Tab-separated table of C-alpha atoms in Angstrom:
chain	number	residue	atom	x	y	z
N	215	MET	CA	86.853	-106.289	-38.755
N	216	LYS	CA	87.836	-106.095	-42.389
N	217	SER	CA	89.530	-108.826	-44.362
N	218	SER	CA	90.795	-109.186	-47.922
N	219	VAL	CA	91.217	-112.436	-49.828
N	220	ILE	CA	93.566	-112.277	-52.801
N	221	ILE	CA	92.535	-114.212	-55.906
N	222	PHE	CA	95.267	-115.528	-58.198
N	223	PRO	CA	94.594	-117.358	-61.453
N	224	GLY	CA	94.188	-120.923	-60.204
N	225	SER	CA	93.175	-120.117	-56.621
N	226	ASN	CA	90.334	-122.449	-55.643
N	227	CYS	CA	89.808	-121.953	-51.913
N	228	ASP	CA	89.189	-118.221	-52.193
N	229	ARG	CA	85.394	-118.467	-51.980
N	230	ASP	CA	85.450	-121.012	-49.140
N	231	MET	CA	87.725	-118.638	-47.273
N	232	SER	CA	85.394	-115.725	-47.938
N	233	VAL	CA	82.397	-117.745	-46.667
N	234	ALA	CA	84.319	-118.685	-43.503
N	235	LEU	CA	85.519	-115.141	-42.798
N	236	THR	CA	82.050	-113.708	-43.343
N	237	LYS	CA	80.435	-116.384	-41.159
N	238	PHE	CA	82.574	-115.365	-38.202
N	239	GLY	CA	82.077	-111.637	-38.590
N	240	PHE	CA	84.665	-110.291	-41.014
N	241	LYS	CA	83.589	-107.846	-43.672
N	242	ASN	CA	85.462	-109.453	-46.544
N	243	LYS	CA	86.568	-108.114	-49.916
N	244	MET	CA	87.960	-110.152	-52.780
N	245	VAL	CA	91.071	-108.630	-54.350
N	246	TRP	CA	92.372	-109.480	-57.824
N	247	HIS	CA	96.100	-110.277	-58.083
N	248	ASN	CA	96.613	-107.675	-60.787
N	249	ASP	CA	95.410	-104.794	-58.582
N	250	ASN	CA	98.016	-102.499	-57.113
N	251	ASP	CA	96.398	-101.562	-53.835
N	252	LEU	CA	94.890	-103.439	-50.936
N	253	PRO	CA	91.608	-102.201	-49.495
N	254	GLU	CA	91.788	-101.192	-45.836
N	255	SER	CA	92.186	-104.508	-44.009
N	256	ASP	CA	92.762	-105.989	-40.571
N	257	LEU	CA	93.630	-109.330	-42.151
N	258	VAL	CA	94.888	-110.299	-45.609
N	259	VAL	CA	94.484	-113.912	-46.719
N	260	LEU	CA	96.346	-115.734	-49.475
N	261	PRO	CA	94.044	-118.683	-50.170
N	262	GLY	CA	94.732	-122.258	-51.201
N	263	GLY	CA	94.664	-123.565	-54.723
N	264	PHE	CA	97.016	-123.988	-57.625
N	265	SER	CA	98.047	-120.473	-58.583
N	266	TYR	CA	99.453	-120.436	-62.124
N	267	GLY	CA	99.003	-124.203	-62.287
N	268	ASP	CA	101.928	-124.651	-59.881
N	269	TYR	CA	104.245	-123.779	-62.803
N	270	LEU	CA	107.979	-123.438	-62.068
N	271	ARG	CA	107.569	-123.981	-58.297
N	272	CYS	CA	104.351	-123.801	-56.282
N	273	GLY	CA	103.617	-120.184	-55.453
N	274	SER	CA	106.670	-118.786	-57.249
N	275	ILE	CA	104.818	-116.928	-59.998
N	276	ALA	CA	102.010	-115.700	-57.719
N	277	GLY	CA	104.786	-114.420	-55.457
N	278	LYS	CA	105.705	-111.904	-58.182
N	279	SER	CA	102.135	-110.631	-58.770
N	280	LYS	CA	101.392	-106.919	-58.757
N	281	ILE	CA	99.390	-107.051	-55.527
N	282	ILE	CA	102.253	-108.762	-53.666
N	283	ASP	CA	104.175	-105.488	-53.229
N	284	SER	CA	101.222	-104.114	-51.256
N	285	VAL	CA	100.890	-107.353	-49.285
N	286	VAL	CA	104.595	-107.226	-48.367
N	287	LYS	CA	104.288	-103.582	-47.337
N	288	PHE	CA	101.186	-104.401	-45.249
N	289	ALA	CA	102.965	-107.356	-43.613
N	290	LYS	CA	106.133	-105.391	-42.882
N	291	SER	CA	104.080	-102.697	-41.172
N	292	GLY	CA	102.689	-105.342	-38.807
N	293	GLY	CA	99.470	-106.230	-40.650
N	294	LEU	CA	98.122	-109.766	-40.256
N	295	VAL	CA	98.745	-111.958	-43.290
N	296	LEU	CA	97.453	-115.529	-43.353
N	297	GLY	CA	98.484	-117.974	-46.072
N	298	ILE	CA	96.736	-121.336	-46.309
N	299	CYS	CA	98.219	-124.165	-48.365
N	300	ASN	CA	99.164	-122.529	-51.688
N	301	GLY	CA	99.065	-119.259	-49.733
N	302	PHE	CA	101.760	-120.682	-47.411
N	303	GLN	CA	103.825	-121.644	-50.462
N	304	ILE	CA	103.452	-118.089	-51.819
N	305	LEU	CA	104.584	-116.624	-48.473
N	306	THR	CA	107.784	-118.687	-48.511
N	307	GLU	CA	108.425	-117.760	-52.144
N	308	THR	CA	108.107	-114.049	-51.367
N	309	GLY	CA	110.530	-114.480	-48.455
N	310	LEU	CA	107.970	-113.330	-45.880
N	311	LEU	CA	108.328	-116.741	-44.245
N	312	PRO	CA	111.471	-118.888	-44.163
N	313	GLY	CA	111.909	-122.315	-45.766
N	314	VAL	CA	110.189	-123.962	-48.723
N	315	LEU	CA	107.425	-126.497	-49.267
N	316	GLN	CA	108.755	-129.407	-51.229
N	317	GLN	CA	106.992	-132.313	-52.813
N	318	ASN	CA	105.507	-134.762	-50.295
N	319	LYS	CA	107.979	-137.421	-49.240
N	320	TYR	CA	105.993	-140.329	-50.694
N	321	LEU	CA	105.165	-138.490	-53.962
N	322	LYS	CA	101.423	-138.617	-53.362
N	323	PHE	CA	98.805	-135.918	-53.316
N	324	ILE	CA	97.390	-136.163	-49.792
N	325	CYS	CA	93.753	-135.323	-49.143
N	326	LYS	CA	92.588	-136.221	-45.641
N	327	ASN	CA	91.880	-134.982	-42.139
N	328	VAL	CA	94.864	-134.611	-39.834
N	329	PHE	CA	95.455	-133.470	-36.287
N	330	ILE	CA	97.643	-130.496	-35.523
N	331	LYS	CA	98.985	-129.272	-32.231
N	332	VAL	CA	99.129	-125.576	-31.380
N	333	ASN	CA	102.717	-124.880	-30.282
N	334	ASN	CA	102.697	-121.159	-30.031
N	335	LYS	CA	100.006	-119.000	-28.507
N	336	GLU	CA	101.908	-115.722	-28.778
N	337	SER	CA	100.269	-114.759	-32.068
N	338	LYS	CA	96.870	-113.185	-32.706
N	339	TYR	CA	95.957	-116.379	-34.555
N	340	PHE	CA	96.169	-118.720	-31.586
N	341	LYS	CA	96.225	-116.543	-28.463
N	342	ASN	CA	93.489	-117.720	-26.042
N	343	ILE	CA	92.492	-120.665	-28.244
N	344	ASN	CA	90.660	-123.145	-26.019
N	345	LYS	CA	91.658	-126.309	-27.858
N	346	ASN	CA	95.275	-127.403	-28.277
N	347	ILE	CA	94.742	-130.204	-30.774
N	348	LEU	CA	92.693	-129.374	-33.844
N	349	GLU	CA	91.376	-131.690	-36.522
N	350	LEU	CA	91.728	-129.971	-39.886
N	351	HIS	CA	91.819	-130.978	-43.534
N	352	ILE	CA	94.891	-131.089	-45.755
N	353	ALA	CA	94.967	-131.382	-49.542
N	354	HIS	CA	98.353	-130.897	-51.122
N	355	ASN	CA	101.162	-132.382	-53.158
N	356	GLU	CA	103.848	-129.985	-51.913
N	357	GLY	CA	103.554	-129.628	-48.153
N	358	ASN	CA	106.856	-131.104	-47.090
N	359	PHE	CA	108.350	-128.192	-45.159
N	360	PHE	CA	112.103	-127.932	-45.549
N	361	CYS	CA	114.717	-125.410	-44.476
N	362	THR	CA	118.433	-125.309	-43.778
N	363	ASN	CA	119.748	-126.245	-40.336
N	364	ASN	CA	120.586	-122.607	-39.624
N	365	GLU	CA	117.086	-121.535	-40.567
N	366	LEU	CA	115.577	-124.296	-38.440
N	367	LYS	CA	117.619	-123.161	-35.474
N	368	SER	CA	116.450	-119.601	-35.963
N	369	ILE	CA	112.810	-120.768	-36.362
N	370	GLU	CA	113.029	-122.735	-33.129
N	371	ASP	CA	114.953	-120.079	-31.205
N	372	ASN	CA	112.339	-117.494	-32.120
N	373	ASN	CA	109.440	-119.775	-31.298
N	374	GLN	CA	108.080	-119.648	-34.841
N	375	ILE	CA	106.621	-123.147	-35.178
N	376	ALA	CA	102.923	-122.343	-34.956
N	377	VAL	CA	101.383	-125.774	-35.491
N	378	SER	CA	102.749	-129.258	-36.029
N	379	TYR	CA	101.238	-132.525	-37.232
N	380	CYS	CA	100.373	-134.967	-34.461
N	381	ASP	CA	97.987	-137.783	-33.668
N	382	GLU	CA	94.677	-137.535	-31.812
N	383	LYS	CA	96.509	-137.466	-28.488
N	384	GLY	CA	98.959	-134.779	-29.537
N	385	ILE	CA	101.947	-137.009	-30.161
N	386	SER	CA	104.185	-135.759	-32.973
N	387	ASN	CA	106.231	-138.501	-34.582
N	388	LYS	CA	106.973	-140.125	-37.934
N	389	GLU	CA	103.610	-141.886	-38.000
N	390	SER	CA	101.695	-138.661	-37.500
N	391	ASN	CA	103.721	-136.827	-40.162
N	392	PRO	CA	101.747	-137.009	-43.423
N	393	ASN	CA	104.233	-135.438	-45.832
N	394	GLY	CA	107.757	-135.659	-44.428
N	395	ALA	CA	107.909	-132.071	-43.124
N	396	ILE	CA	110.904	-131.282	-40.897
N	397	LYS	CA	109.891	-131.502	-37.216
N	398	ASN	CA	106.307	-132.291	-38.307
N	399	ILE	CA	105.900	-128.600	-39.130
N	400	ALA	CA	102.399	-127.816	-40.423
N	401	GLY	CA	102.572	-124.044	-40.063
N	402	ILE	CA	105.034	-121.335	-39.134
N	403	LEU	CA	104.995	-117.702	-38.099
N	404	ASN	CA	107.442	-114.937	-38.908
N	405	LYS	CA	109.603	-113.607	-36.083
N	406	GLU	CA	107.162	-110.789	-35.357
N	407	LYS	CA	104.241	-113.309	-35.297
N	408	ASN	CA	101.940	-111.334	-37.606
N	409	ILE	CA	102.372	-113.616	-40.626
N	410	LEU	CA	101.124	-117.201	-40.478
N	411	GLY	CA	101.461	-119.829	-43.184
N	412	MET	CA	99.977	-123.275	-42.734
N	413	MET	CA	99.109	-126.242	-44.906
N	414	PRO	CA	95.837	-127.317	-43.180
N	415	HIS	CA	92.596	-125.650	-44.269
N	416	PRO	CA	90.557	-124.201	-41.378
N	417	GLU	CA	88.015	-122.830	-43.886
N	418	ARG	CA	86.996	-126.397	-44.723
N	419	MET	CA	86.057	-127.222	-41.126
N	420	ILE	CA	83.324	-124.773	-40.254
N	421	ASP	CA	80.167	-126.870	-40.481
N	422	LYS	CA	79.143	-129.353	-37.840
N	423	TYR	CA	77.208	-131.541	-40.290
N	424	LEU	CA	79.725	-131.604	-43.128
N	425	SER	CA	83.137	-131.470	-41.583
N	426	GLY	CA	83.504	-130.817	-37.903
N	427	GLU	CA	84.090	-127.408	-36.458
N	428	ASP	CA	87.704	-127.064	-35.452
N	429	GLY	CA	88.085	-124.459	-38.213
N	430	SER	CA	85.294	-122.481	-36.546
N	431	ILE	CA	87.312	-122.464	-33.326
N	432	PHE	CA	90.260	-120.997	-35.251
N	433	PHE	CA	88.266	-118.192	-36.903
N	434	GLN	CA	86.215	-117.345	-33.809
N	435	ASN	CA	89.365	-117.103	-31.757
N	436	LEU	CA	91.129	-114.992	-34.393
N	437	ILE	CA	88.358	-112.424	-34.691
N	438	GLY	CA	88.049	-112.367	-30.889
N	439	ASN	CA	91.735	-111.447	-30.662
N	440	LEU	CA	91.319	-108.635	-33.186
N	441	LYS	CA	88.395	-106.891	-31.479
Q	189	MET	CA	121.470	-114.625	-77.923
Q	190	LYS	CA	120.429	-117.848	-76.268
Q	191	ILE	CA	121.281	-118.524	-72.653
Q	192	LYS	CA	120.956	-121.952	-71.135
Q	193	ILE	CA	120.199	-122.322	-67.455
Q	194	ILE	CA	120.224	-125.484	-65.386
Q	195	VAL	CA	118.612	-125.529	-61.966
Q	196	THR	CA	119.328	-128.456	-59.668
Q	197	LEU	CA	118.566	-129.354	-56.079
Q	198	LYS	CA	121.401	-128.673	-53.660
Q	199	ASN	CA	123.314	-131.594	-52.264
Q	200	GLY	CA	121.593	-133.056	-49.255
Q	201	VAL	CA	118.118	-131.853	-50.247
Q	202	LEU	CA	115.707	-134.755	-50.522
Q	203	ASP	CA	114.688	-135.451	-54.136
Q	204	PRO	CA	111.827	-137.959	-54.016
Q	205	GLN	CA	111.291	-137.860	-57.793
Q	206	GLY	CA	114.965	-138.529	-58.477
Q	207	LYS	CA	114.807	-141.406	-56.012
Q	208	ALA	CA	111.751	-142.903	-57.714
Q	209	ILE	CA	113.447	-142.605	-61.119
Q	210	GLN	CA	116.584	-144.266	-59.770
Q	211	GLN	CA	114.593	-147.151	-58.299
Q	212	THR	CA	112.691	-147.602	-61.568
Q	213	LEU	CA	115.933	-147.669	-63.527
Q	214	ASN	CA	117.300	-150.232	-61.076
Q	215	GLY	CA	114.149	-152.296	-61.553
Q	216	MET	CA	114.580	-152.130	-65.347
Q	217	GLY	CA	117.950	-153.717	-65.037
Q	218	PHE	CA	120.174	-150.639	-64.829
Q	219	ASP	CA	121.502	-151.923	-61.550
Q	220	ASN	CA	124.718	-149.922	-61.468
Q	221	ILE	CA	122.895	-146.611	-60.993
Q	222	GLU	CA	123.548	-145.232	-57.549
Q	223	GLU	CA	121.739	-141.917	-57.627
Q	224	VAL	CA	119.523	-139.795	-59.873
Q	225	ARG	CA	118.891	-136.123	-59.172
Q	226	GLN	CA	116.191	-134.402	-61.185
Q	227	GLY	CA	116.544	-130.764	-62.238
Q	228	LYS	CA	115.176	-128.113	-64.589
Q	229	TYR	CA	116.543	-126.722	-67.816
Q	230	PHE	CA	115.655	-123.328	-69.338
Q	231	ASP	CA	116.389	-121.936	-72.795
Q	232	VAL	CA	116.196	-118.155	-72.557
Q	233	GLU	CA	116.342	-116.015	-75.679
Q	234	ILE	CA	117.714	-112.606	-74.638
Q	235	ASN	CA	117.713	-109.640	-76.968
Q	236	GLU	CA	121.306	-108.746	-76.133
Q	237	LYS	CA	124.501	-109.148	-78.149
Q	238	ASP	CA	127.013	-108.744	-75.336
Q	239	GLU	CA	127.427	-112.165	-73.712
Q	240	LYS	CA	128.682	-110.744	-70.439
Q	241	LYS	CA	125.663	-108.449	-70.078
Q	242	ALA	CA	123.280	-111.272	-71.004
Q	243	LYS	CA	124.794	-113.525	-68.370
Q	244	ILE	CA	124.507	-110.824	-65.714
Q	245	LYS	CA	120.800	-110.534	-66.576
Q	246	ALA	CA	120.428	-114.313	-66.464
Q	247	ASP	CA	122.069	-114.392	-63.054
Q	248	GLU	CA	119.558	-111.858	-61.777
Q	249	MET	CA	116.684	-113.896	-63.241
Q	250	CYS	CA	117.915	-117.016	-61.481
Q	251	LYS	CA	118.241	-115.282	-58.145
Q	252	LYS	CA	114.849	-113.579	-58.373
Q	253	LEU	CA	112.678	-116.244	-59.985
Q	254	LEU	CA	114.105	-119.296	-61.723
Q	255	ALA	CA	115.771	-120.866	-58.687
Q	256	ASN	CA	114.809	-120.983	-55.032
Q	257	LEU	CA	118.166	-120.571	-53.360
Q	258	VAL	CA	117.042	-122.281	-50.161
Q	259	ILE	CA	117.055	-125.638	-51.937
Q	260	GLU	CA	118.387	-125.081	-55.459
Q	261	ASP	CA	121.630	-124.203	-57.231
Q	262	TYR	CA	121.844	-122.864	-60.782
Q	263	LYS	CA	124.327	-122.919	-63.580
Q	264	ILE	CA	124.345	-120.533	-66.559
Q	265	ILE	CA	125.902	-122.004	-69.695
């Protein structure tokens, strides 16, 4: 399986992502934002970080990069596109995913482990996953998912909420919502379920000594679904 | 010519920074302040003499980049 990780100026999770993808069997290539073409890929990843220093709005300038035209074309033809954290923000800014990620409700940068619940197993990302509640890491200042009521209705009607914040037992409520996101949304899919954006970082949870391995479960499951 | 653009959050969209500013102002003694909404202001120098054409360009810029229409409104002045 081949993957591509796009590097924007200010990306900082690109190498972690590459290490994770390679560890679980992807043949990964790094792609510079100013390139026009994507290499042949089964998965394209927009990594976390602070592309363009979060100028204007998080992800807005990266969303106009040269490579984005190819990413949009790839996504619209059904290719798998995964955006983590800043990558999620870029996906909403390009319009590939609905909504926006606003500043966290309590104005703080949040850096901690959280639990998320898998709501939708229709996608290649979560189909067959053997754990419903994952412990992953978040690190963001703008992760407060917001959309209009009409958009929310459409997201719910089309079963697009991929993962939502919860506690250890899987209960989603105000207390288990770290950033104020509508409906505790931590990640959403597009209608066709080939594009996933989520705030938590699975690439940071792939080592049993350093972090726990719920990220490993995510990547192993994903590559299993692609074979 | 110079075009001025103001981007603000739509009504009803949570503005935590505006809220924090309002509370600080209240704490400083400005107790009659009921709401503060924070926005962005852009000065854009366009190489164009026709005001109408410049404003059409500015409108396009707002729609494509300067504002996110899910949560923001813009005004060209």
